[in-house]
CSV table of N, CA and C in Angstrom, one decimal:
chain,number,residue,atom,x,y,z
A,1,UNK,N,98.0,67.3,97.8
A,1,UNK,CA,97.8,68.8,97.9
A,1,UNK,C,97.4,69.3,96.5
A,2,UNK,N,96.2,70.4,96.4
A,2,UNK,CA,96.1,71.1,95.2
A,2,UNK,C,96.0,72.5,95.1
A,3,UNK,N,96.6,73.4,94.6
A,3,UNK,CA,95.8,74.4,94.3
A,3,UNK,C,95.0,75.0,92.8
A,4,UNK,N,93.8,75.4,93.6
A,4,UNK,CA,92.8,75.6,92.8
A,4,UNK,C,92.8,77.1,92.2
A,5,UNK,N,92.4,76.9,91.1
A,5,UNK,CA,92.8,78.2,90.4
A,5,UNK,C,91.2,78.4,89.6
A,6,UNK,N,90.5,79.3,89.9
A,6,UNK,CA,89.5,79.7,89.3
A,6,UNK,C,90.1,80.8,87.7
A,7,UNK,N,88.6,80.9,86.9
A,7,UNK,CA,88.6,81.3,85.9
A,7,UNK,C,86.7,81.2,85.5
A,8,UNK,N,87.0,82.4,84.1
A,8,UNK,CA,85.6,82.7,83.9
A,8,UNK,C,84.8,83.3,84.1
A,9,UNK,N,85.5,84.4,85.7
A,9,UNK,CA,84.3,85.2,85.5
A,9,UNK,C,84.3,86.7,84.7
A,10,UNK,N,83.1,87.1,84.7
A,10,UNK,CA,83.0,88.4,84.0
A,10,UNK,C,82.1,89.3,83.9
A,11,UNK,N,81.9,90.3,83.4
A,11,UNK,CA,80.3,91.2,83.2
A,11,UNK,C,79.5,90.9,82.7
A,12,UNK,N,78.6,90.8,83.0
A,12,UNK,CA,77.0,90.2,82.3
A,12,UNK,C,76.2,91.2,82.7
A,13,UNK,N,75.2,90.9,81.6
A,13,UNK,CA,73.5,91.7,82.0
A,13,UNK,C,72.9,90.8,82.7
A,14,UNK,N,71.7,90.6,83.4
A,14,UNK,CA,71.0,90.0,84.0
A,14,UNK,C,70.4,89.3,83.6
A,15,UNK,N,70.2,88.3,83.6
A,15,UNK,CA,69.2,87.1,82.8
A,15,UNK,C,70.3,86.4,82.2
A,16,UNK,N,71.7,86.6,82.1
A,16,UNK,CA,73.1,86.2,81.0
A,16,UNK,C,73.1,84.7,81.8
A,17,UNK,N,74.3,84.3,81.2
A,17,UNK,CA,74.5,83.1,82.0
A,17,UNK,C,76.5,83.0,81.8
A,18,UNK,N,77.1,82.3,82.7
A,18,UNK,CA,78.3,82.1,82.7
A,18,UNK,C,78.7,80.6,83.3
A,19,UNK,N,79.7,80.4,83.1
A,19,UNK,CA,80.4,78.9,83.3
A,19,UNK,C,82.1,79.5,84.1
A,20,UNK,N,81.7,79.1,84.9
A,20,UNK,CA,82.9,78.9,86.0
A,20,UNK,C,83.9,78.0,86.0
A,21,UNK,N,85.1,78.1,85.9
A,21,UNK,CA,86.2,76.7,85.8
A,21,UNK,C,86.7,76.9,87.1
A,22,UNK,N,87.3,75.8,87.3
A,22,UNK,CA,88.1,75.4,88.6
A,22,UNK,C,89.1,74.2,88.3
A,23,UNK,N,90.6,74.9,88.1
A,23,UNK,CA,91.7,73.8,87.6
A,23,UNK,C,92.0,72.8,89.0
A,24,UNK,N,91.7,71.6,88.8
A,24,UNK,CA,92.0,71.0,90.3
A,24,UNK,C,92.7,69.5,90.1
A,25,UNK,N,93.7,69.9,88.8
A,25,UNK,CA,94.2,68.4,88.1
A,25,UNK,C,93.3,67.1,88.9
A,26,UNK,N,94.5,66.3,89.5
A,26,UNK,CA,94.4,65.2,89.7
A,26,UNK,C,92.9,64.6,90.5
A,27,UNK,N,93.0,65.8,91.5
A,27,UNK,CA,92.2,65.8,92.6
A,27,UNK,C,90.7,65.4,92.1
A,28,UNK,N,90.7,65.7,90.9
A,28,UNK,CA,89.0,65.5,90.2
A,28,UNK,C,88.5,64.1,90.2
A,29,UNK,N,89.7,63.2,90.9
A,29,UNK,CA,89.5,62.3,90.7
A,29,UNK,C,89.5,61.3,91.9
A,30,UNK,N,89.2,62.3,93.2
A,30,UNK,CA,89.7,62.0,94.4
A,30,UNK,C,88.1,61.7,94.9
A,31,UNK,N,88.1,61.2,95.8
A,31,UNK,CA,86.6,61.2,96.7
A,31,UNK,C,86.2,62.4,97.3
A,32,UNK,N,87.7,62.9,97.6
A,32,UNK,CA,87.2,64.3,98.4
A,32,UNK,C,86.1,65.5,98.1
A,33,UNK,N,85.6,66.3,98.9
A,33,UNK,CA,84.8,67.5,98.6
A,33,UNK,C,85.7,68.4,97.9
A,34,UNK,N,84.6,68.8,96.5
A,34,UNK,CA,85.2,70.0,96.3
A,34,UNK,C,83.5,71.2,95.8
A,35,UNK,N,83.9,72.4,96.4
A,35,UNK,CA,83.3,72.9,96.2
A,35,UNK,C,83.4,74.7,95.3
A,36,UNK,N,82.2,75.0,95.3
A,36,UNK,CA,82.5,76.6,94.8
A,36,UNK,C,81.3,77.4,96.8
A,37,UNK,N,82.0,79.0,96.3
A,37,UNK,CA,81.8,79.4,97.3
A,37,UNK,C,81.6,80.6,96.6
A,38,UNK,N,80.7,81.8,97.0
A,38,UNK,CA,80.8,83.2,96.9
A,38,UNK,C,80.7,84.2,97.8
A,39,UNK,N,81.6,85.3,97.6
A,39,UNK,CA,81.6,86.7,98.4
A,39,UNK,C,81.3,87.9,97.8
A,40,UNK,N,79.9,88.1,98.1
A,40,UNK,CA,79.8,89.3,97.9
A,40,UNK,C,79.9,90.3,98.4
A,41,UNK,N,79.8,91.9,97.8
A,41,UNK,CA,80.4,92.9,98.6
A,41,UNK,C,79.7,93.5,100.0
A,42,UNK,N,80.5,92.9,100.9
A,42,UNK,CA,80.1,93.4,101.8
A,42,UNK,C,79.1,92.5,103.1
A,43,UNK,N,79.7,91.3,102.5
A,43,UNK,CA,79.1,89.8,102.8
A,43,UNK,C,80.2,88.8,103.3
A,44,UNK,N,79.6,88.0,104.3
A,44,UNK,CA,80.9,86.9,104.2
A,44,UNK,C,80.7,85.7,103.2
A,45,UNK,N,81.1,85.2,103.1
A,45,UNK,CA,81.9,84.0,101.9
A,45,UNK,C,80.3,82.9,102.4
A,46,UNK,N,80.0,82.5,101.3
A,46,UNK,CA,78.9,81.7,101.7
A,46,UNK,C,78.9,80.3,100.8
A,47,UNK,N,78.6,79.4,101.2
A,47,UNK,CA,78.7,78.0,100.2
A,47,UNK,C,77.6,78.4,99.2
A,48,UNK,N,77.9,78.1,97.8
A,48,UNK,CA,77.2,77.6,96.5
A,48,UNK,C,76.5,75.9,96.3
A,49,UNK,N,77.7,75.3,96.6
A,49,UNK,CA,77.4,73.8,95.7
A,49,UNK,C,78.8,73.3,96.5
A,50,UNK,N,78.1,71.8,96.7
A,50,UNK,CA,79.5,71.0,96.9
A,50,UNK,C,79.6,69.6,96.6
A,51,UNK,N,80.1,68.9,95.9
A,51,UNK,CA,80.4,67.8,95.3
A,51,UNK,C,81.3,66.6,95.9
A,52,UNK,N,81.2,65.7,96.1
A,52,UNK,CA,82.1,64.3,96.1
A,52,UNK,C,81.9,63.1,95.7
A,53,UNK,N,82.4,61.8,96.0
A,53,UNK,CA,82.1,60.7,95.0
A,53,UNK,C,81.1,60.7,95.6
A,54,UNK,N,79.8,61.0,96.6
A,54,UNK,CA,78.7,60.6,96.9
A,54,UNK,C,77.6,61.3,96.9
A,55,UNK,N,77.5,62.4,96.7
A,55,UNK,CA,76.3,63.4,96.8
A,55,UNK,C,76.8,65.3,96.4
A,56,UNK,N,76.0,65.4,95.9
A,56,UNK,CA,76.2,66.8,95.7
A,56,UNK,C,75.1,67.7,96.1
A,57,UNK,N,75.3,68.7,96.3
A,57,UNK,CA,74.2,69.8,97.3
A,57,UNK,C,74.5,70.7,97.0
A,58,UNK,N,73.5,71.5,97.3
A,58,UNK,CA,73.1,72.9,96.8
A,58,UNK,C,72.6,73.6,97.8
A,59,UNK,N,73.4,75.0,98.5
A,59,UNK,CA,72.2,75.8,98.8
A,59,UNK,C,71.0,76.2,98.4
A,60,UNK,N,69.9,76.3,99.3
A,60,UNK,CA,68.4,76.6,98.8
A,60,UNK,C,68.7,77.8,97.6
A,61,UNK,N,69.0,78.5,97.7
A,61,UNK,CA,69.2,79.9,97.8
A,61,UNK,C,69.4,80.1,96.1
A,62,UNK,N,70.8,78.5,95.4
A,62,UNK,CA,71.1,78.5,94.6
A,62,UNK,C,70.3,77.2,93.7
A,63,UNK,N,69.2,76.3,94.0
A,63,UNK,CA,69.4,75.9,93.5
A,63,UNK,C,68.3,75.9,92.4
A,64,UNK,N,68.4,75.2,91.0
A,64,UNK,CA,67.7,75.7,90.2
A,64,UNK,C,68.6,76.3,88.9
A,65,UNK,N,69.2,77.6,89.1
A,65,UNK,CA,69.5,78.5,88.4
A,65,UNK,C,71.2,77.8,88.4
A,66,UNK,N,71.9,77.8,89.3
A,66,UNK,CA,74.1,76.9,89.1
A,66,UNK,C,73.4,75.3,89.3
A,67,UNK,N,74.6,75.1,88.2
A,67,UNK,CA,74.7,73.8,88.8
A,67,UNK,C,76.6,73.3,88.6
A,68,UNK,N,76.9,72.5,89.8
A,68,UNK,CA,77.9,72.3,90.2
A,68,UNK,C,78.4,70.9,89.1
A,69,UNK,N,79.4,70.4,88.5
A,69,UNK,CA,79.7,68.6,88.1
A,69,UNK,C,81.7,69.1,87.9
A,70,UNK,N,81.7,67.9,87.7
A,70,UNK,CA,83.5,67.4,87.4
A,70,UNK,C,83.6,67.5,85.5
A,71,UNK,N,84.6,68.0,85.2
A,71,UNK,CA,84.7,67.7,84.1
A,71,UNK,C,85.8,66.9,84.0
A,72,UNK,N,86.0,65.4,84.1
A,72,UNK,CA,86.7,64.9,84.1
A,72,UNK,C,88.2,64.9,83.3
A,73,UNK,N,87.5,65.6,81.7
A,73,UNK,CA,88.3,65.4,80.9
A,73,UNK,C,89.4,66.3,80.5
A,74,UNK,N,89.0,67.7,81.2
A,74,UNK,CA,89.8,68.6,81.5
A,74,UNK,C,90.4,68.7,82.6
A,75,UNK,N,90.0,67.7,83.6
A,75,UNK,CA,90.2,68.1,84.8
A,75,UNK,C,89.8,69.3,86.0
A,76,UNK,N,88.5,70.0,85.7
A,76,UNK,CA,88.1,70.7,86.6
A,76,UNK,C,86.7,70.9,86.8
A,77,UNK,N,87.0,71.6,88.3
A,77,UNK,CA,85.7,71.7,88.3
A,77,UNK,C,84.6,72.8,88.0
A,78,UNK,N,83.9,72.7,87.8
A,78,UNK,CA,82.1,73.8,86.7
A,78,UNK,C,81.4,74.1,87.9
A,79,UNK,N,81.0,75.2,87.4
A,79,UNK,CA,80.0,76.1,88.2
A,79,UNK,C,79.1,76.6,86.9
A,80,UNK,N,77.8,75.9,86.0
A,80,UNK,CA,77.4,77.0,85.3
A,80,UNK,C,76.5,77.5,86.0
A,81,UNK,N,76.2,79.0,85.3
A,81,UNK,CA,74.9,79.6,86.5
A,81,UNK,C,74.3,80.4,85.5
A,82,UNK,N,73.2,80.2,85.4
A,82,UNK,CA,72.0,80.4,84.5
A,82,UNK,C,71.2,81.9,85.0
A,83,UNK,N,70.9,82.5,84.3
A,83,UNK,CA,69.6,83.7,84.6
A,83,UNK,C,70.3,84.3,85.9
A,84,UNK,N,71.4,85.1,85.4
A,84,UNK,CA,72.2,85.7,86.9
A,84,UNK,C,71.1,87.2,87.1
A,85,UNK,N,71.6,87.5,88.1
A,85,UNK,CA,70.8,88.6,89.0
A,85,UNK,C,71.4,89.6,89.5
A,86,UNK,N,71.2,90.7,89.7
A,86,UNK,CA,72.4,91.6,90.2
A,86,UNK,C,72.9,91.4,91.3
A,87,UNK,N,72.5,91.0,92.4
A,87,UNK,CA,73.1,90.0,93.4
A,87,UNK,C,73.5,88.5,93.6
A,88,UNK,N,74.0,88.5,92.2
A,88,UNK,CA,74.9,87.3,92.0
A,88,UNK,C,76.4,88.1,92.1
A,89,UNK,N,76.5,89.3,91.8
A,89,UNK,CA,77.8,89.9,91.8
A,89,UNK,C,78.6,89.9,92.7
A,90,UNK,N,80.0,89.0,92.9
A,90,UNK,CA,80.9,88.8,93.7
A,90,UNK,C,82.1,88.1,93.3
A,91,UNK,N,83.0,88.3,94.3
A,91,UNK,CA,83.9,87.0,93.9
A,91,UNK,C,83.6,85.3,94.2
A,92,UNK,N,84.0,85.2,93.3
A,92,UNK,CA,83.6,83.1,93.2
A,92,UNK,C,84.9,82.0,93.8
A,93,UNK,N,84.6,81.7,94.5
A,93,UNK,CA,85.9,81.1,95.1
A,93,UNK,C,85.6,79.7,94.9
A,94,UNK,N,86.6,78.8,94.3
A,94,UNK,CA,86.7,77.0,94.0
A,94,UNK,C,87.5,76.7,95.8
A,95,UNK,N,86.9,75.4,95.8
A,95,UNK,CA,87.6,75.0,96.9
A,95,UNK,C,88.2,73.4,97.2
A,96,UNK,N,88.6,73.1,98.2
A,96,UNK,CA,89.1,71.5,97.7
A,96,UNK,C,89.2,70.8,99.4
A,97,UNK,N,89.0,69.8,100.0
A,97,UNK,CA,88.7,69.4,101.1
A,97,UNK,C,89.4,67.9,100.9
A,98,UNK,N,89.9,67.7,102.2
A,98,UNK,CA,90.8,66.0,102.1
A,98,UNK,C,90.0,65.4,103.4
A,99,UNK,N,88.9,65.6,102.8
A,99,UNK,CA,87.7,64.8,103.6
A,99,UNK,C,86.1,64.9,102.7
A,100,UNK,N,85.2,64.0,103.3
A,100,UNK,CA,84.3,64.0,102.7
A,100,UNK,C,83.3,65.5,102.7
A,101,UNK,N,82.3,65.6,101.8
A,101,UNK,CA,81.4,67.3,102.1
A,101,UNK,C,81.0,67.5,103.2
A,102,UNK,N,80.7,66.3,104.0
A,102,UNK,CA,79.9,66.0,104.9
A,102,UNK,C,80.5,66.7,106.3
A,103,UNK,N,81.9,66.9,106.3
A,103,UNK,CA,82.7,67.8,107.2
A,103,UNK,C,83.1,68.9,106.9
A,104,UNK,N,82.8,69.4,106.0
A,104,UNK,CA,82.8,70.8,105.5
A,104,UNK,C,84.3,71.8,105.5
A,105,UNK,N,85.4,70.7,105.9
A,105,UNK,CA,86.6,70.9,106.1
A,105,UNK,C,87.3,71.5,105.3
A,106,UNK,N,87.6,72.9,104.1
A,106,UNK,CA,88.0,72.8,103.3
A,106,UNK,C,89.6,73.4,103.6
A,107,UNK,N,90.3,72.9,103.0
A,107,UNK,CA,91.9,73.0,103.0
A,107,UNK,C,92.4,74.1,102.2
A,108,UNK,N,92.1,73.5,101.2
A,108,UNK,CA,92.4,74.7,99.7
A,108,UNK,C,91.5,74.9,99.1
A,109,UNK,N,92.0,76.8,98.7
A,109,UNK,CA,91.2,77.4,98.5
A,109,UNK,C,92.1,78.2,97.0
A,110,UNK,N,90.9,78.9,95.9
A,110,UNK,CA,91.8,79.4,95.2
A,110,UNK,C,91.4,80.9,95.7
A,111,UNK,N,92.1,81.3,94.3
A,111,UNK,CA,92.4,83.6,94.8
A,111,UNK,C,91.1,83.6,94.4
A,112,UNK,N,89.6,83.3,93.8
A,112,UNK,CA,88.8,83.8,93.2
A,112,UNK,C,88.5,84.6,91.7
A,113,UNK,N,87.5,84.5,91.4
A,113,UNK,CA,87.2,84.8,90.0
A,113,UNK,C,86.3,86.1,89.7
A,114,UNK,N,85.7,86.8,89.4
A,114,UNK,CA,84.9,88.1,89.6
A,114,UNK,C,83.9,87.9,88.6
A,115,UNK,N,82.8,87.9,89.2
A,115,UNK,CA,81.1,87.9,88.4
A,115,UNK,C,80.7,89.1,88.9
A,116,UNK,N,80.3,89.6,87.5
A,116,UNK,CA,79.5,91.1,88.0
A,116,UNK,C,78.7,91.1,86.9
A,117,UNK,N,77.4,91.3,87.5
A,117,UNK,CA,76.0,91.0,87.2
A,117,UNK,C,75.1,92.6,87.2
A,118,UNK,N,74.9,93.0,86.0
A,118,UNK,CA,74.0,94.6,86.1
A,118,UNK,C,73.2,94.3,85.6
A,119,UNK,N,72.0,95.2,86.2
A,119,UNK,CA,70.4,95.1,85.9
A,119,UNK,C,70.2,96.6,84.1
């Protein structure tokens, strides 16, 4: 069992860039999926990036500009996201799955982080 605890987000101008943490101790070290997710206002919750010992993915949408990895040595997991946009602005949610990405099953979830992005 983990829970995941996001951090990092904040206000930016557009074009900024930010680094997203996700404390997920042990688990960083598990096979399992872990992923980031975002809600924006007035939107439902949509996948970013998702990670396990086999493959990592990206929605279209994101890829290019975040990129998702493990920091092993801290133990969490990264979201950085490059050249934000004012519709990057939302809450960022870390997540954690006790199965592979490939079932999209996620278990745990943290409270979210808050990115807000002005032009």
């Amino acid at each position: 069992q983990v829970q995941p605890v996001e951090s990092g987000g904040d206000s930016v101008q557009a074009g900024g860039s930010l680094r997203l943490s996700c404390v997920v101790s042990g688990y960083i070290y598990t096979k399992f999926c872990l992923g980031w997710f975002r809600q924006a206002p007035g939107k439902e919750r949509e996948e970013i990036a998702v990670i396990d010992a086999d493959t990592t993915t990206y929605r279209d949408s994101f890829k290019g500009r975040f990129a998702i990895f493990k920091d092993y040595q801290k133990e969490r997991l990264i979201l950085q996201m490059t050249n934000l946009k004012p519709e990057d602005t939302g809450m960022y949610y870390c997540a954690a799955s006790g199965d592979y990405c490939w079932r999209r099953q996620f278990t745990y979830w943290g409270q979210g982080t808050q990115v807000t992005v002005s032009s």
